CSV table of C-alpha atoms in Angstrom, one decimal:
chain,number,residue,atom,x,y,z
A,1,UNK,CA,-16.2,7.2,2.2
A,2,UNK,CA,-18.6,9.4,0.5
A,3,UNK,CA,-20.9,11.9,2.5
A,4,UNK,CA,-24.2,11.3,2.4
A,5,UNK,CA,-26.8,13.7,0.3
A,6,UNK,CA,-27.8,15.4,3.8
A,7,UNK,CA,-24.3,15.7,5.3
A,8,UNK,CA,-22.8,16.9,2.1
A,9,UNK,CA,-25.7,19.6,2.0
A,10,UNK,CA,-24.8,20.5,5.8
A,11,UNK,CA,-21.2,20.8,4.7
A,12,UNK,CA,-22.2,22.8,1.8
A,13,UNK,CA,-24.3,25.3,3.8
A,14,UNK,CA,-21.7,25.7,6.6
A,15,UNK,CA,-19.1,26.8,3.7
A,16,UNK,CA,-21.4,29.2,2.5
A,17,UNK,CA,-21.9,30.7,6.2
A,18,UNK,CA,-18.3,31.0,6.8
A,19,UNK,CA,-17.8,33.2,3.6
A,20,UNK,CA,-20.4,35.1,3.9
A,21,UNK,CA,-19.4,35.9,7.6
A,22,UNK,CA,-15.7,36.4,6.1
A,23,UNK,CA,-16.0,37.8,2.9
A,24,UNK,CA,-19.5,40.0,3.3
A,25,UNK,CA,-22.4,39.9,0.9
A,26,UNK,CA,-21.8,37.8,-1.8
A,27,UNK,CA,-23.7,37.0,-5.2
A,28,UNK,CA,-24.6,33.4,-6.0
A,29,UNK,CA,-22.0,33.4,-8.7
A,30,UNK,CA,-19.4,34.7,-6.2
A,31,UNK,CA,-20.6,31.7,-3.9
A,32,UNK,CA,-20.2,29.3,-6.6
A,33,UNK,CA,-16.5,30.2,-7.4
A,34,UNK,CA,-15.3,30.6,-4.0
A,35,UNK,CA,-16.8,27.0,-3.1
A,36,UNK,CA,-16.2,25.4,-5.9
A,37,UNK,CA,-20.0,24.0,-6.3
A,38,UNK,CA,-22.3,23.7,-9.3
A,39,UNK,CA,-24.4,26.4,-10.2
A,40,UNK,CA,-27.9,24.3,-9.3
A,41,UNK,CA,-26.1,23.3,-5.9
A,42,UNK,CA,-25.4,26.8,-5.0
A,43,UNK,CA,-28.7,27.6,-6.0
A,44,UNK,CA,-30.2,25.2,-3.5
A,45,UNK,CA,-28.2,25.9,-0.6
A,46,UNK,CA,-29.1,29.6,-1.3
A,47,UNK,CA,-32.8,28.7,-0.8
A,48,UNK,CA,-32.4,26.7,2.1
A,49,UNK,CA,-30.4,29.2,3.7
A,50,UNK,CA,-32.8,31.8,3.0
A,51,UNK,CA,-35.3,29.9,4.3
A,52,UNK,CA,-34.1,29.2,7.3
A,53,UNK,CA,-33.9,32.6,8.3
A,54,UNK,CA,-29.8,32.8,8.3
A,55,UNK,CA,-29.4,34.5,4.7
A,56,UNK,CA,-31.3,37.3,3.2
A,57,UNK,CA,-31.2,39.6,-0.1
A,58,UNK,CA,-29.3,42.6,1.3
A,59,UNK,CA,-28.8,44.4,-2.1
A,60,UNK,CA,-27.7,44.0,-5.9
A,61,UNK,CA,-24.3,43.8,-7.7
A,62,UNK,CA,-23.2,44.6,-11.0
A,63,UNK,CA,-24.8,48.1,-11.5
A,64,UNK,CA,-21.2,48.7,-13.7
A,65,UNK,CA,-22.0,46.0,-16.3
A,66,UNK,CA,-24.5,45.3,-18.8
A,67,UNK,CA,-27.4,42.8,-18.3
A,68,UNK,CA,-29.8,42.3,-14.9
A,69,UNK,CA,-28.5,43.0,-11.7
A,70,UNK,CA,-27.1,40.1,-9.4
A,71,UNK,CA,-28.8,39.8,-5.9
A,72,UNK,CA,-26.2,39.9,-3.2
A,73,UNK,CA,-26.9,37.6,-0.2
A,74,UNK,CA,-25.9,38.2,3.5
A,75,UNK,CA,-26.0,36.9,6.8
A,76,UNK,CA,-29.0,38.0,8.9
A,77,UNK,CA,-27.2,40.0,11.5
A,78,UNK,CA,-29.7,40.5,14.1
A,79,UNK,CA,-30.8,36.6,14.0
A,80,UNK,CA,-29.0,36.4,17.1
A,81,UNK,CA,-27.5,38.9,19.9
A,82,UNK,CA,-24.5,38.5,21.5
A,83,UNK,CA,-22.5,39.9,24.5
A,84,UNK,CA,-18.7,40.3,25.7
A,85,UNK,CA,-17.5,41.3,29.1
A,86,UNK,CA,-14.1,42.1,30.1
A,87,UNK,CA,-13.8,41.6,33.9
A,88,UNK,CA,-11.1,43.4,35.5
A,89,UNK,CA,-9.9,43.6,39.1
A,90,UNK,CA,-11.6,46.7,39.6
A,91,UNK,CA,-14.2,46.9,36.6
A,92,UNK,CA,-16.1,45.8,34.1
A,93,UNK,CA,-16.6,46.4,30.4
A,94,UNK,CA,-19.1,44.8,28.0
A,95,UNK,CA,-20.1,45.5,24.1
A,96,UNK,CA,-23.3,44.0,22.8
A,97,UNK,CA,-23.0,43.2,19.2
A,98,UNK,CA,-25.1,41.5,16.4
A,99,UNK,CA,-24.1,37.9,15.0
A,100,UNK,CA,-21.9,39.3,12.4
A,101,UNK,CA,-20.1,41.1,15.5
A,102,UNK,CA,-20.9,44.6,14.6
A,103,UNK,CA,-21.0,46.7,18.0
A,104,UNK,CA,-24.2,47.8,18.7
A,105,UNK,CA,-23.8,49.6,22.1
A,106,UNK,CA,-20.7,49.5,24.8
A,107,UNK,CA,-20.0,50.6,28.4
A,108,UNK,CA,-18.1,50.3,31.4
A,109,UNK,CA,-18.4,50.7,35.3
A,110,UNK,CA,-15.7,50.9,37.9
A,111,UNK,CA,-16.0,48.2,40.6
A,112,UNK,CA,-14.2,49.6,43.8
A,113,UNK,CA,-12.2,47.7,46.4
A,114,UNK,CA,-15.0,48.5,49.2
A,115,UNK,CA,-17.5,46.6,47.0
A,116,UNK,CA,-19.0,43.8,48.5
A,117,UNK,CA,-19.9,40.5,46.5
A,118,UNK,CA,-23.3,41.0,46.3
A,119,UNK,CA,-23.3,45.0,45.1
A,120,UNK,CA,-20.5,44.3,42.7
A,121,UNK,CA,-22.2,41.4,40.9
A,122,UNK,CA,-25.5,43.6,40.7
A,123,UNK,CA,-23.4,46.6,39.3
A,124,UNK,CA,-21.8,43.9,36.6
A,125,UNK,CA,-25.5,42.4,35.7
A,126,UNK,CA,-27.1,45.7,35.8
A,127,UNK,CA,-24.7,47.3,33.4
A,128,UNK,CA,-25.0,44.2,30.7
A,129,UNK,CA,-28.8,44.3,30.8
A,130,UNK,CA,-28.5,47.9,30.4
A,131,UNK,CA,-26.5,47.9,27.6
A,132,UNK,CA,-28.4,45.1,26.1
A,133,UNK,CA,-31.5,47.5,26.4
A,134,UNK,CA,-29.6,50.1,24.8
A,135,UNK,CA,-28.5,47.6,22.0
A,136,UNK,CA,-32.2,46.8,21.1
A,137,UNK,CA,-31.3,43.2,22.1
A,138,UNK,CA,-34.4,41.8,23.8
A,139,UNK,CA,-32.9,38.5,24.1
A,140,UNK,CA,-29.0,37.7,24.3
A,141,UNK,CA,-27.9,34.4,22.6
A,142,UNK,CA,-24.6,34.3,24.0
A,143,UNK,CA,-22.4,35.8,26.5
A,144,UNK,CA,-18.6,35.4,26.9
A,145,UNK,CA,-16.7,36.5,29.8
A,146,UNK,CA,-13.0,37.2,29.9
A,147,UNK,CA,-11.8,37.1,33.6
A,148,UNK,CA,-8.3,36.7,35.4
A,149,UNK,CA,-7.8,33.2,37.0
A,150,UNK,CA,-7.9,29.7,36.1
A,151,UNK,CA,-11.0,28.2,34.2
A,152,UNK,CA,-11.5,24.0,35.0
A,153,UNK,CA,-11.3,22.5,31.6
A,154,UNK,CA,-13.7,20.0,33.0
A,155,UNK,CA,-16.5,22.3,33.7
A,156,UNK,CA,-15.8,25.3,31.9
A,157,UNK,CA,-16.1,27.3,35.4
A,158,UNK,CA,-13.7,29.6,36.7
A,159,UNK,CA,-12.3,28.4,39.4
A,160,UNK,CA,-11.8,29.8,43.1
A,161,UNK,CA,-8.3,31.4,43.1
A,162,UNK,CA,-5.9,33.0,45.7
A,163,UNK,CA,-5.7,37.0,45.5
A,164,UNK,CA,-9.1,37.3,43.2
A,165,UNK,CA,-12.1,38.8,44.1
A,166,UNK,CA,-14.7,36.7,45.0
A,167,UNK,CA,-17.4,38.5,42.9
A,168,UNK,CA,-15.8,37.5,39.8
A,169,UNK,CA,-16.5,33.7,40.1
A,170,UNK,CA,-20.1,34.8,41.6
A,171,UNK,CA,-20.8,37.0,38.8
A,172,UNK,CA,-20.9,34.0,36.0
A,173,UNK,CA,-23.3,32.0,38.5
A,174,UNK,CA,-25.9,35.1,38.5
A,175,UNK,CA,-25.5,35.5,34.7
A,176,UNK,CA,-26.2,32.2,34.3
A,177,UNK,CA,-29.3,32.4,36.7
A,178,UNK,CA,-30.8,35.6,35.7
A,179,UNK,CA,-30.3,35.3,31.5
A,180,UNK,CA,-31.7,33.0,29.2
A,181,UNK,CA,-28.5,32.6,27.3
A,182,UNK,CA,-25.6,31.0,26.9
A,183,UNK,CA,-22.8,32.0,29.3
A,184,UNK,CA,-19.2,31.0,28.7
A,185,UNK,CA,-16.1,32.3,30.8
A,186,UNK,CA,-12.6,32.0,29.4
A,187,UNK,CA,-9.4,33.6,30.8
A,188,UNK,CA,-8.6,36.9,29.9
A,189,UNK,CA,-5.0,36.0,28.4
A,190,UNK,CA,-6.2,33.5,26.6
A,191,UNK,CA,-9.2,35.5,25.1
A,192,UNK,CA,-6.8,38.1,24.1
A,193,UNK,CA,-4.3,35.6,22.0
A,194,UNK,CA,-7.4,34.5,20.5
A,195,UNK,CA,-7.8,38.0,19.8
A,196,UNK,CA,-4.3,38.7,18.5
A,197,UNK,CA,-4.3,35.4,16.6
A,198,UNK,CA,-7.3,36.4,14.6
A,199,UNK,CA,-7.4,40.3,14.3
A,200,UNK,CA,-3.9,41.5,15.5
A,201,UNK,CA,-0.3,41.4,16.3
A,202,UNK,CA,-0.1,37.5,15.4
A,203,UNK,CA,-2.4,37.2,12.4
A,204,UNK,CA,0.7,35.7,10.2
A,205,UNK,CA,1.5,33.4,13.2
A,206,UNK,CA,0.8,29.4,14.1
A,207,UNK,CA,3.3,29.6,16.7
A,208,UNK,CA,3.6,32.5,19.6
A,209,UNK,CA,3.3,33.0,23.2
A,210,UNK,CA,1.4,36.3,24.5
A,211,UNK,CA,3.0,37.7,27.7
A,212,UNK,CA,0.2,39.3,29.8
A,213,UNK,CA,1.8,42.3,31.3
A,214,UNK,CA,-0.9,44.1,33.5
A,215,UNK,CA,-2.0,44.0,37.3
A,216,UNK,CA,-1.4,40.5,37.1
A,217,UNK,CA,1.4,38.5,34.8
A,218,UNK,CA,0.5,35.6,32.7
A,219,UNK,CA,1.0,34.1,29.4
A,220,UNK,CA,-1.4,32.5,26.4
A,221,UNK,CA,0.4,29.6,25.0
A,222,UNK,CA,-0.7,29.2,20.6
A,223,UNK,CA,1.0,26.0,18.9
A,224,UNK,CA,-0.4,25.2,15.6
A,225,UNK,CA,-2.9,28.2,15.5
A,226,UNK,CA,-4.5,26.5,18.3
A,227,UNK,CA,-4.7,27.8,22.3
A,228,UNK,CA,-3.4,25.0,24.8
A,229,UNK,CA,-4.7,25.4,28.0
A,230,UNK,CA,-2.8,22.6,29.6
A,231,UNK,CA,-4.1,19.8,31.8
A,232,UNK,CA,-5.6,21.8,34.5
A,233,UNK,CA,-6.5,24.8,32.6
A,234,UNK,CA,-3.2,26.5,33.6
A,235,UNK,CA,-0.9,26.8,30.9
A,236,UNK,CA,0.9,29.9,31.1
A,237,UNK,CA,0.7,30.5,34.6
A,238,UNK,CA,4.1,32.2,34.4
A,239,UNK,CA,3.4,34.8,37.5
A,240,UNK,CA,4.5,31.7,39.4
A,241,UNK,CA,7.7,31.2,37.4
A,242,UNK,CA,10.8,30.9,40.0
A,243,UNK,CA,13.4,33.3,38.6
A,244,UNK,CA,16.2,35.4,39.6
A,245,UNK,CA,16.0,38.8,41.2
A,246,UNK,CA,12.9,38.3,43.4
A,247,UNK,CA,12.8,38.3,47.0
A,248,UNK,CA,12.6,34.6,47.4
A,249,UNK,CA,10.4,31.7,45.8
A,250,UNK,CA,6.7,31.4,45.0
A,251,UNK,CA,4.5,29.1,46.6
A,252,UNK,CA,1.4,27.4,45.3
A,253,UNK,CA,-1.0,29.7,47.3
A,254,UNK,CA,1.2,33.3,46.0
A,255,UNK,CA,2.9,34.4,43.1
A,256,UNK,CA,4.8,36.8,45.5
A,257,UNK,CA,8.8,36.0,44.5
A,258,UNK,CA,7.8,34.8,41.3
A,259,UNK,CA,8.0,36.2,37.7
A,260,UNK,CA,4.9,38.6,38.8
A,261,UNK,CA,7.4,40.1,41.5
A,262,UNK,CA,9.4,41.8,38.5
A,263,UNK,CA,6.9,42.2,35.9
A,264,UNK,CA,3.3,43.3,37.2
A,265,UNK,CA,2.0,46.9,36.8
A,266,UNK,CA,3.2,47.7,40.4
A,267,UNK,CA,6.6,46.6,39.9
A,268,UNK,CA,6.7,48.7,36.8
A,269,UNK,CA,5.9,51.5,38.7
A,270,UNK,CA,8.1,51.3,41.6
A,271,UNK,CA,11.1,50.7,38.9
A,272,UNK,CA,9.9,54.0,37.3
A,273,UNK,CA,10.1,56.1,40.6
A,274,UNK,CA,13.5,54.6,41.4
A,275,UNK,CA,14.7,56.1,38.1
A,276,UNK,CA,12.7,59.6,39.1
A,277,UNK,CA,10.0,59.2,36.7
A,278,UNK,CA,6.2,59.6,37.0
A,279,UNK,CA,4.6,56.1,36.7
A,280,UNK,CA,1.9,57.6,34.5
A,281,UNK,CA,4.1,58.3,31.8
A,282,UNK,CA,7.2,56.1,32.1
A,283,UNK,CA,6.5,53.6,29.2
A,284,UNK,CA,6.0,56.2,26.7
A,285,UNK,CA,9.0,58.6,28.3
A,286,UNK,CA,11.8,57.2,25.8
A,287,UNK,CA,13.8,57.1,29.1
A,288,UNK,CA,16.5,54.6,28.1
A,289,UNK,CA,17.9,53.6,31.6
A,290,UNK,CA,14.2,52.8,32.8
A,291,UNK,CA,13.4,50.6,29.2
A,292,UNK,CA,16.4,48.9,29.3
A,293,UNK,CA,15.8,48.0,33.1
A,294,UNK,CA,12.5,46.7,32.4
A,295,UNK,CA,13.5,45.0,29.2
A,296,UNK,CA,15.8,43.2,31.4
A,297,UNK,CA,13.3,41.8,33.6
A,298,UNK,CA,10.9,40.7,30.9
A,299,UNK,CA,13.3,39.0,29.1
A,300,UNK,CA,14.1,37.0,32.1
A,301,UNK,CA,10.5,35.7,32.1
A,302,UNK,CA,10.4,35.6,28.2
A,303,UNK,CA,13.4,33.4,27.9
A,304,UNK,CA,12.3,30.7,30.6
A,305,UNK,CA,9.0,30.0,28.1
A,306,UNK,CA,11.2,30.3,24.9
A,307,UNK,CA,13.4,27.5,26.1
A,308,UNK,CA,10.5,25.2,26.7
A,309,UNK,CA,8.2,26.1,23.8
A,310,UNK,CA,9.9,27.9,21.1
A,311,UNK,CA,7.2,29.9,19.9
A,312,UNK,CA,9.4,31.7,17.8
A,313,UNK,CA,7.3,34.9,18.3
A,314,UNK,CA,6.4,36.6,21.9
A,315,UNK,CA,3.7,39.2,22.1
A,316,UNK,CA,3.7,41.9,24.7
A,317,UNK,CA,0.3,42.5,26.0
A,318,UNK,CA,-1.3,44.1,29.2
A,319,UNK,CA,-1.0,48.1,29.7
A,320,UNK,CA,2.7,47.4,29.9
A,321,UNK,CA,3.0,46.0,26.2
A,322,UNK,CA,0.9,48.2,24.9
A,323,UNK,CA,2.3,51.6,26.6
A,324,UNK,CA,5.8,50.3,25.8
A,325,UNK,CA,5.0,49.4,22.5
A,326,UNK,CA,7.7,48.7,19.4
A,327,UNK,CA,10.2,50.7,21.5
A,328,UNK,CA,10.0,48.3,24.7
A,329,UNK,CA,9.3,45.1,22.1
A,330,UNK,CA,12.7,45.7,20.5
A,331,UNK,CA,14.4,45.9,23.6
A,332,UNK,CA,13.1,42.8,25.2
A,333,UNK,CA,13.8,41.3,21.7
A,334,UNK,CA,17.6,42.2,21.9
A,335,UNK,CA,17.6,41.1,25.9
A,336,UNK,CA,16.2,37.8,24.8
A,337,UNK,CA,18.9,37.3,22.1
A,338,UNK,CA,21.6,37.5,24.7
A,339,UNK,CA,20.1,34.6,26.9
A,340,UNK,CA,18.6,31.9,24.5
A,341,UNK,CA,20.0,30.6,21.2
A,342,UNK,CA,16.4,30.2,19.8
A,343,UNK,CA,15.7,33.2,17.6
A,344,UNK,CA,12.6,35.0,18.8
A,345,UNK,CA,10.3,37.8,17.3
A,346,UNK,CA,9.1,40.2,20.1
A,347,UNK,CA,5.9,42.0,19.1
A,348,UNK,CA,3.8,44.3,20.8
A,349,UNK,CA,0.1,43.9,21.1
A,350,UNK,CA,-1.9,45.8,18.1
A,351,UNK,CA,-4.9,45.6,20.0
A,352,UNK,CA,-4.2,47.1,23.3
A,353,UNK,CA,-7.0,47.3,25.8
A,354,UNK,CA,-9.5,46.4,23.7
A,355,UNK,CA,-7.8,42.8,23.2
A,356,UNK,CA,-9.7,40.9,25.9
A,357,UNK,CA,-13.0,42.3,24.5
A,358,UNK,CA,-12.4,41.5,21.3
A,359,UNK,CA,-11.1,38.0,22.4
A,360,UNK,CA,-14.9,37.4,24.3
A,361,UNK,CA,-16.4,38.6,21.5
A,362,UNK,CA,-14.6,36.1,19.2
A,363,UNK,CA,-15.6,33.5,21.1
A,364,UNK,CA,-19.4,34.3,21.8
A,365,UNK,CA,-19.6,34.9,18.0
A,366,UNK,CA,-18.2,31.1,17.3
A,367,UNK,CA,-20.4,29.8,19.9
A,368,UNK,CA,-23.5,31.3,18.4
A,369,UNK,CA,-22.6,30.6,14.9
A,370,UNK,CA,-21.9,26.7,16.1
A,371,UNK,CA,-25.3,26.5,17.3
A,372,UNK,CA,-27.2,28.3,14.7
A,373,UNK,CA,-25.2,27.3,11.5
A,374,UNK,CA,-26.4,24.0,10.4
């Protein structure tokens, strides 16, 4: 069934806007070539988008050739301002950007263990408000929050989880109350995976698993280019995975005894000390016995995931994956090959500590553009 004229116009407009987002400023001729639309159709859509305030003339192209220069059209970057928050156990980082994702201001603040829920939330909200003011963003359109824990797939809210600070859950509610913006929340590991898929180590992959190795341990599953959250939002909770070499078994209320016990930041530090190393520099030390022992631990958890999903690629994220880099990834790949017949490439994160914030920004940008673009 052929699309109606209004539907066809909407499809063409969105295609042009996506091209301007991905390729940067383009001339009408370039839009015609990339979209395959006729010259009159492109002329009409350009005027429509200019009239809507989404597109404007940003310059000219063609100074190197004879004849009149062609106008370059680009998205109106300040049509909307976005914010992304990376909420950790003891800190909050924020970046404020324009609609194109260009950073306008960034900041972070520690949140101590002794901070009560109210003061911790106020510190985080104040940080966002101050950063937005510094960026010249009078009104934020969309705010995306990345935080540890489970996201309820029905409500999109952060669920109350044992072991996570109470201020995390309260923060989202306060942001929704105080800001005239759309506030979205997503699991930090899922956001890191989205960033690695679109901008990082997994740009050439349709299927992969991101193994998050930090204070907490988790995984994000991407299959057929799509993030998979699971029925309850808990796909990838590998910290609870029963594995050999731990003190016992995990429970529904705690991941002690699970893969978390072998691979969390505290466990990596303890392993470094056991090898006579300073934990602060152990991952970059090149100390082979330590790196081999750590790789064996990580491969145990990775093998369980690989045996079920067969993703073909595992990305090591979080502070351990970032600091261990290619040296650790190569060792985990070798250990994994000995445990599983499924060929699996292991790569380190290429975004490092910025992965969650980048993923939150991409989430905010997608949501804002879905609403603003016709």
